[in-house]
Amino acid sequence: MTTGSTGSTFPKWQLALLIGAPVAIGLTYLYWRKSADQGGDKLTKKKLADIKDKTISLDGDDRSRSAEVKETKPLTGRALALHHKNEGNKHFRVGKYDLAIQEYDAAIEHCPETEKNDLATYYQNRAAAHEQLQSWAAVIDDCTKAIACNPMYTKALIRRTKAYEQQKQLAAALDDITAACILDQFQNKTSLVMADRILGELGRQHAQEAMKDKKEVIPSKLFMKNYFTSFANDPVRKMVIASSEPKGFVKAKMLFDKGEYDGIVAACTEEIESSEAEAEYKLEALLLRGTFYNLMANYAEAKQDLDAVAELETADKRLRSNALIKRASLTVQTDSETPEECFKFFAKAEDIDSTNCDIYQHRGQVFILMDRMNEAVMDFERAHNLCPDSAIIATHLCYSRYRMALMTKDDTAHRNAMKRFHEIIEQYPNCLECYSIMAQVLTEQQEFQEADSYFQKALKLEPGNAQILVHRALLQLQWQGNVEEATKLIKQAIEIDDKCEFAYETLGTIEVQRGNLVEAIKLFDGAIALAKAERSLVHLYSLKDAAIAQINVSKNMGLSINNLSPSYFA
């Protein structure tokens, strides 16, 4: 349920924004932050028919020209083409699109081939008429011809973007809207919003396809350790089994205690499939296997196992409440259910075992991610009352109060929260979470040197923590703009933990900023292979797709990627 260096409550998108992500990519971080169910404003046919967008209006629409002017001799060539174009515009303005198309046909027929700009205008205007008739293939064809005549024709690019989007050709739509944004020097807000929407749609499409063939990847040992540490009352972790026969769940528990995770699912399955007489720990095996399925992004199987435990009324309440907490996390991780659904599982867990502090600890983190700070504070207070000796819960309670103070602009509460942070660190000098969150809070306050000292203290406690190295790299970027040092720290993180998704993602974003788009795409692919949630995949594919679009546009427009990248950043 956590996303920070050791289960910290900091959302990754907040930290990624520190490095000055591209405008389109930056908007994608905000998209990832929100529920995917809210989505963008999709361009339905009805909405598109109603749009009166000045940025894609008719071109060459000269209404000042008098219709009564009589020529002394028959019109030919360019003059005749212009006449037909003006007649077409008249028909267009009154909604006679078929007649408008006929006039634009005539304009194109009579226009000299050397008049490329004129031809581009006529094709673009005919595309506008086809758009009103929702003839998307014709829109694409005419816009393509207009762009062939004038490669920098922004209106034609935007109009073709809409048609591609209607035809579900999202990659092509993204290329066009990216080109339009570059030509407009990122000053057209409508185009930026459209780019963000298409990135989101394309990201969801790619994520859904990827989830179908997603390979199971067991997270790193550090991730697993931190995940299970986030549960103060994990019933499996706390079990002590005295048995000399290492098979089934007993074997799984021995592997778990040693941090040897590869064989745990198979051992649990052996226990679950054994006879009733032999299966002493079937429910524990279901819970542990369901937990591992969840961590390995095998969500359908995870739900089945966790539900089997949670719904058995005769089962130990500690097992049931733990299963429900993990079941709640699935609704946050996947797009199949809305984030609000998770609270139903937390409520069930509370009904079963209201003394389990893990319920309030994990629900509080969801409230923080949703910016519902008052409810987060209340949950962390309950968790702290039930587990007063937990350093992690004490830290998260303090952090939620700190966020609440910022939201309410309560200076006294803010000072008290900062004082409490120092008290917690003094009380729990070996708690990595305390140092990590304190460092991130100080980074927010632009107390960079002190923040860096806390990151270094955290790394002394756990030198192999790749997530903290990445956070420290982000600090270097915000503090000193030191890209080389940041890159060095992140590469070190990948060497330490080659399963650190956050490191690949962050380094990929830095490489985009540096104009190394091919390398960035490889890094995003590395993060995609490790991503465990569909929401994360949507976000990562959006980053990758944006980089691919930049490469495509640079080739099509004959631009250098290095020259393109600086103007692509906010």
PDB file of C-alpha atoms in Angstrom, residues 426-569:
ATOM      1  CA  GLU A 426      15.501  10.502  18.897  1.00  0.00           C
ATOM      2  CA  GLN A 427      13.158   7.811  20.252  1.00  0.00           C
ATOM      3  CA  TYR A 428      13.726   5.415  17.326  1.00  0.00           C
ATOM      4  CA  PRO A 429      17.286   6.061  16.079  1.00  0.00           C
ATOM      5  CA  ASN A 430      17.327   2.850  14.029  1.00  0.00           C
ATOM      6  CA  CYS A 431      14.050   3.395  12.180  1.00  0.00           C
ATOM      7  CA  LEU A 432      14.819   3.865   8.503  1.00  0.00           C
ATOM      8  CA  GLU A 433      11.303   5.159   7.799  1.00  0.00           C
ATOM      9  CA  CYS A 434      11.789   8.060  10.219  1.00  0.00           C
ATOM     10  CA  TYR A 435      14.902   9.312   8.442  1.00  0.00           C
ATOM     11  CA  SER A 436      13.448   8.800   4.978  1.00  0.00           C
ATOM     12  CA  ILE A 437      10.220  10.704   5.573  1.00  0.00           C
ATOM     13  CA  MET A 438      11.995  13.443   7.513  1.00  0.00           C
ATOM     14  CA  ALA A 439      14.370  13.906   4.565  1.00  0.00           C
ATOM     15  CA  GLN A 440      11.470  14.178   2.137  1.00  0.00           C
ATOM     16  CA  VAL A 441       9.653  16.687   4.342  1.00  0.00           C
ATOM     17  CA  LEU A 442      12.804  18.825   4.557  1.00  0.00           C
ATOM     18  CA  THR A 443      13.145  18.607   0.783  1.00  0.00           C
ATOM     19  CA  GLU A 444       9.624  20.021   0.455  1.00  0.00           C
ATOM     20  CA  GLN A 445      10.694  22.900   2.704  1.00  0.00           C
ATOM     21  CA  GLN A 446      13.813  23.436   0.552  1.00  0.00           C
ATOM     22  CA  GLU A 447      16.062  22.643   3.502  1.00  0.00           C
ATOM     23  CA  PHE A 448      18.209  20.714   1.083  1.00  0.00           C
ATOM     24  CA  GLN A 449      21.440  20.312   3.002  1.00  0.00           C
ATOM     25  CA  GLU A 450      19.678  19.031   6.122  1.00  0.00           C
ATOM     26  CA  ALA A 451      17.492  16.753   3.976  1.00  0.00           C
ATOM     27  CA  ASP A 452      20.592  15.267   2.389  1.00  0.00           C
ATOM     28  CA  SER A 453      22.072  14.569   5.815  1.00  0.00           C
ATOM     29  CA  TYR A 454      18.980  12.545   6.729  1.00  0.00           C
ATOM     30  CA  PHE A 455      19.153  10.568   3.493  1.00  0.00           C
ATOM     31  CA  GLN A 456      22.788   9.785   4.290  1.00  0.00           C
ATOM     32  CA  LYS A 457      21.817   8.639   7.801  1.00  0.00           C
ATOM     33  CA  ALA A 458      19.197   6.366   6.278  1.00  0.00           C
ATOM     34  CA  LEU A 459      21.766   4.905   3.896  1.00  0.00           C
ATOM     35  CA  LYS A 460      24.112   4.184   6.802  1.00  0.00           C
ATOM     36  CA  LEU A 461      21.341   2.127   8.379  1.00  0.00           C
ATOM     37  CA  GLU A 462      20.584   0.329   5.110  1.00  0.00           C
ATOM     38  CA  PRO A 463      23.278   0.841   2.432  1.00  0.00           C
ATOM     39  CA  GLY A 464      21.466  -1.454   0.023  1.00  0.00           C
ATOM     40  CA  ASN A 465      18.254   0.574  -0.105  1.00  0.00           C
ATOM     41  CA  ALA A 466      17.898   1.536  -3.757  1.00  0.00           C
ATOM     42  CA  GLN A 467      14.770   3.636  -3.195  1.00  0.00           C
ATOM     43  CA  ILE A 468      16.610   5.994  -0.844  1.00  0.00           C
ATOM     44  CA  LEU A 469      19.399   6.403  -3.376  1.00  0.00           C
ATOM     45  CA  VAL A 470      16.804   7.453  -5.955  1.00  0.00           C
ATOM     46  CA  HIS A 471      15.227   9.945  -3.563  1.00  0.00           C
ATOM     47  CA  ARG A 472      18.660  11.368  -2.816  1.00  0.00           C
ATOM     48  CA  ALA A 473      19.283  11.671  -6.555  1.00  0.00           C
ATOM     49  CA  LEU A 474      16.066  13.654  -6.924  1.00  0.00           C
ATOM     50  CA  LEU A 475      17.236  15.902  -4.110  1.00  0.00           C
ATOM     51  CA  GLN A 476      20.478  16.568  -5.989  1.00  0.00           C
ATOM     52  CA  LEU A 477      18.468  17.662  -9.003  1.00  0.00           C
ATOM     53  CA  GLN A 478      16.236  20.029  -7.078  1.00  0.00           C
ATOM     54  CA  TRP A 479      18.976  21.339  -4.832  1.00  0.00           C
ATOM     55  CA  GLN A 480      21.915  21.831  -7.155  1.00  0.00           C
ATOM     56  CA  GLY A 481      20.619  20.810 -10.571  1.00  0.00           C
ATOM     57  CA  ASN A 482      23.369  18.222 -10.545  1.00  0.00           C
ATOM     58  CA  VAL A 483      22.259  15.834 -13.280  1.00  0.00           C
ATOM     59  CA  GLU A 484      25.543  13.928 -13.334  1.00  0.00           C
ATOM     60  CA  GLU A 485      25.466  13.181  -9.600  1.00  0.00           C
ATOM     61  CA  ALA A 486      21.789  12.248  -9.769  1.00  0.00           C
ATOM     62  CA  THR A 487      22.435   9.881 -12.669  1.00  0.00           C
ATOM     63  CA  LYS A 488      25.360   8.327 -10.806  1.00  0.00           C
ATOM     64  CA  LEU A 489      23.239   7.692  -7.701  1.00  0.00           C
ATOM     65  CA  ILE A 490      20.404   6.116  -9.684  1.00  0.00           C
ATOM     66  CA  LYS A 491      22.754   3.854 -11.626  1.00  0.00           C
ATOM     67  CA  GLN A 492      24.207   2.813  -8.270  1.00  0.00           C
ATOM     68  CA  ALA A 493      20.661   2.037  -7.106  1.00  0.00           C
ATOM     69  CA  ILE A 494      20.100  -0.219 -10.133  1.00  0.00           C
ATOM     70  CA  GLU A 495      23.382  -2.034  -9.481  1.00  0.00           C
ATOM     71  CA  ILE A 496      22.314  -2.671  -5.877  1.00  0.00           C
ATOM     72  CA  ASP A 497      18.751  -3.656  -6.741  1.00  0.00           C
ATOM     73  CA  ASP A 498      18.043  -4.483 -10.372  1.00  0.00           C
ATOM     74  CA  LYS A 499      14.347  -4.840  -9.486  1.00  0.00           C
ATOM     75  CA  CYS A 500      13.928  -1.226  -8.361  1.00  0.00           C
ATOM     76  CA  GLU A 501      11.170  -0.018 -10.695  1.00  0.00           C
ATOM     77  CA  PHE A 502      11.403   3.539  -9.344  1.00  0.00           C
ATOM     78  CA  ALA A 503      15.080   3.777 -10.359  1.00  0.00           C
ATOM     79  CA  TYR A 504      14.431   2.795 -13.987  1.00  0.00           C
ATOM     80  CA  GLU A 505      11.483   5.172 -14.228  1.00  0.00           C
ATOM     81  CA  THR A 506      13.325   8.145 -12.734  1.00  0.00           C
ATOM     82  CA  LEU A 507      16.501   7.639 -14.748  1.00  0.00           C
ATOM     83  CA  GLY A 508      14.376   7.263 -17.867  1.00  0.00           C
ATOM     84  CA  THR A 509      12.731  10.598 -17.196  1.00  0.00           C
ATOM     85  CA  ILE A 510      16.131  12.232 -16.695  1.00  0.00           C
ATOM     86  CA  GLU A 511      17.341  10.794 -20.005  1.00  0.00           C
ATOM     87  CA  VAL A 512      14.285  12.292 -21.713  1.00  0.00           C
ATOM     88  CA  GLN A 513      15.317  15.670 -20.333  1.00  0.00           C
ATOM     89  CA  ARG A 514      18.834  15.165 -21.619  1.00  0.00           C
ATOM     90  CA  GLY A 515      17.534  14.289 -25.071  1.00  0.00           C
ATOM     91  CA  ASN A 516      18.628  10.631 -24.833  1.00  0.00           C
ATOM     92  CA  LEU A 517      15.241   9.322 -25.866  1.00  0.00           C
ATOM     93  CA  VAL A 518      16.324   5.903 -27.120  1.00  0.00           C
ATOM     94  CA  GLU A 519      18.033   5.194 -23.796  1.00  0.00           C
ATOM     95  CA  ALA A 520      14.995   6.554 -21.951  1.00  0.00           C
ATOM     96  CA  ILE A 521      12.709   4.101 -23.743  1.00  0.00           C
ATOM     97  CA  LYS A 522      14.953   1.179 -22.701  1.00  0.00           C
ATOM     98  CA  LEU A 523      14.756   2.344 -19.088  1.00  0.00           C
ATOM     99  CA  PHE A 524      10.972   2.714 -19.213  1.00  0.00           C
ATOM    100  CA  ASP A 525      10.820  -0.833 -20.590  1.00  0.00           C
ATOM    101  CA  GLY A 526      12.846  -1.939 -17.575  1.00  0.00           C
ATOM    102  CA  ALA A 527      10.331  -0.309 -15.236  1.00  0.00           C
ATOM    103  CA  ILE A 528       7.397  -1.774 -17.176  1.00  0.00           C
ATOM    104  CA  ALA A 529       8.778  -5.295 -16.777  1.00  0.00           C
ATOM    105  CA  LEU A 530       8.846  -4.783 -12.999  1.00  0.00           C
ATOM    106  CA  ALA A 531       5.569  -2.893 -12.533  1.00  0.00           C
ATOM    107  CA  LYS A 532       3.014  -4.728 -10.430  1.00  0.00           C
ATOM    108  CA  ALA A 533      -0.098  -2.592 -10.813  1.00  0.00           C
ATOM    109  CA  GLU A 534      -2.089  -1.681 -13.905  1.00  0.00           C
ATOM    110  CA  ARG A 535      -2.184   1.949 -12.786  1.00  0.00           C
ATOM    111  CA  SER A 536       1.624   2.003 -12.683  1.00  0.00           C
ATOM    112  CA  LEU A 537       1.740   0.463 -16.141  1.00  0.00           C
ATOM    113  CA  VAL A 538      -0.564   3.168 -17.515  1.00  0.00           C
ATOM    114  CA  HIS A 539       1.774   5.785 -16.118  1.00  0.00           C
ATOM    115  CA  LEU A 540       4.944   4.098 -17.394  1.00  0.00           C
ATOM    116  CA  TYR A 541       3.560   3.451 -20.857  1.00  0.00           C
ATOM    117  CA  SER A 542       2.537   7.106 -21.060  1.00  0.00           C
ATOM    118  CA  LEU A 543       6.147   8.099 -20.384  1.00  0.00           C
ATOM    119  CA  LYS A 544       7.410   5.648 -22.976  1.00  0.00           C
ATOM    120  CA  ASP A 545       4.812   6.643 -25.578  1.00  0.00           C
ATOM    121  CA  ALA A 546       5.645  10.325 -25.110  1.00  0.00           C
ATOM    122  CA  ALA A 547       9.323   9.586 -25.747  1.00  0.00           C
ATOM    123  CA  ILE A 548       8.515   7.509 -28.837  1.00  0.00           C
ATOM    124  CA  ALA A 549       6.321  10.330 -30.164  1.00  0.00           C
ATOM    125  CA  GLN A 550       9.176  12.811 -29.750  1.00  0.00           C
ATOM    126  CA  ILE A 551      11.497  10.545 -31.749  1.00  0.00           C
ATOM    127  CA  ASN A 552       8.894  10.119 -34.498  1.00  0.00           C
ATOM    128  CA  VAL A 553       8.227  13.844 -34.705  1.00  0.00           C
ATOM    129  CA  SER A 554      11.911  14.724 -34.788  1.00  0.00           C
ATOM    130  CA  LYS A 555      12.372  12.380 -37.752  1.00  0.00           C
ATOM    131  CA  ASN A 556       9.256  13.542 -39.593  1.00  0.00           C
ATOM    132  CA  MET A 557      10.028  17.244 -39.082  1.00  0.00           C
ATOM    133  CA  GLY A 558      13.761  16.942 -39.600  1.00  0.00           C
ATOM    134  CA  LEU A 559      14.554  18.236 -36.126  1.00  0.00           C
ATOM    135  CA  SER A 560      17.401  17.301 -33.827  1.00  0.00           C
ATOM    136  CA  ILE A 561      16.186  15.521 -30.701  1.00  0.00           C
ATOM    137  CA  ASN A 562      18.656  17.540 -28.623  1.00  0.00           C
ATOM    138  CA  ASN A 563      17.193  20.773 -29.954  1.00  0.00           C
ATOM    139  CA  LEU A 564      13.661  19.517 -29.392  1.00  0.00           C
ATOM    140  CA  SER A 565      13.990  18.412 -25.790  1.00  0.00           C
ATOM    141  CA  PRO A 566      14.662  21.707 -23.960  1.00  0.00           C
ATOM    142  CA  SER A 567      11.457  23.296 -25.226  1.00  0.00           C
ATOM    143  CA  TYR A 568       9.608  20.133 -24.308  1.00  0.00           C
ATOM    144  CA  PHE A 569      10.136  20.752 -20.597  1.00  0.00           C
TER     145      PHE A 569
END
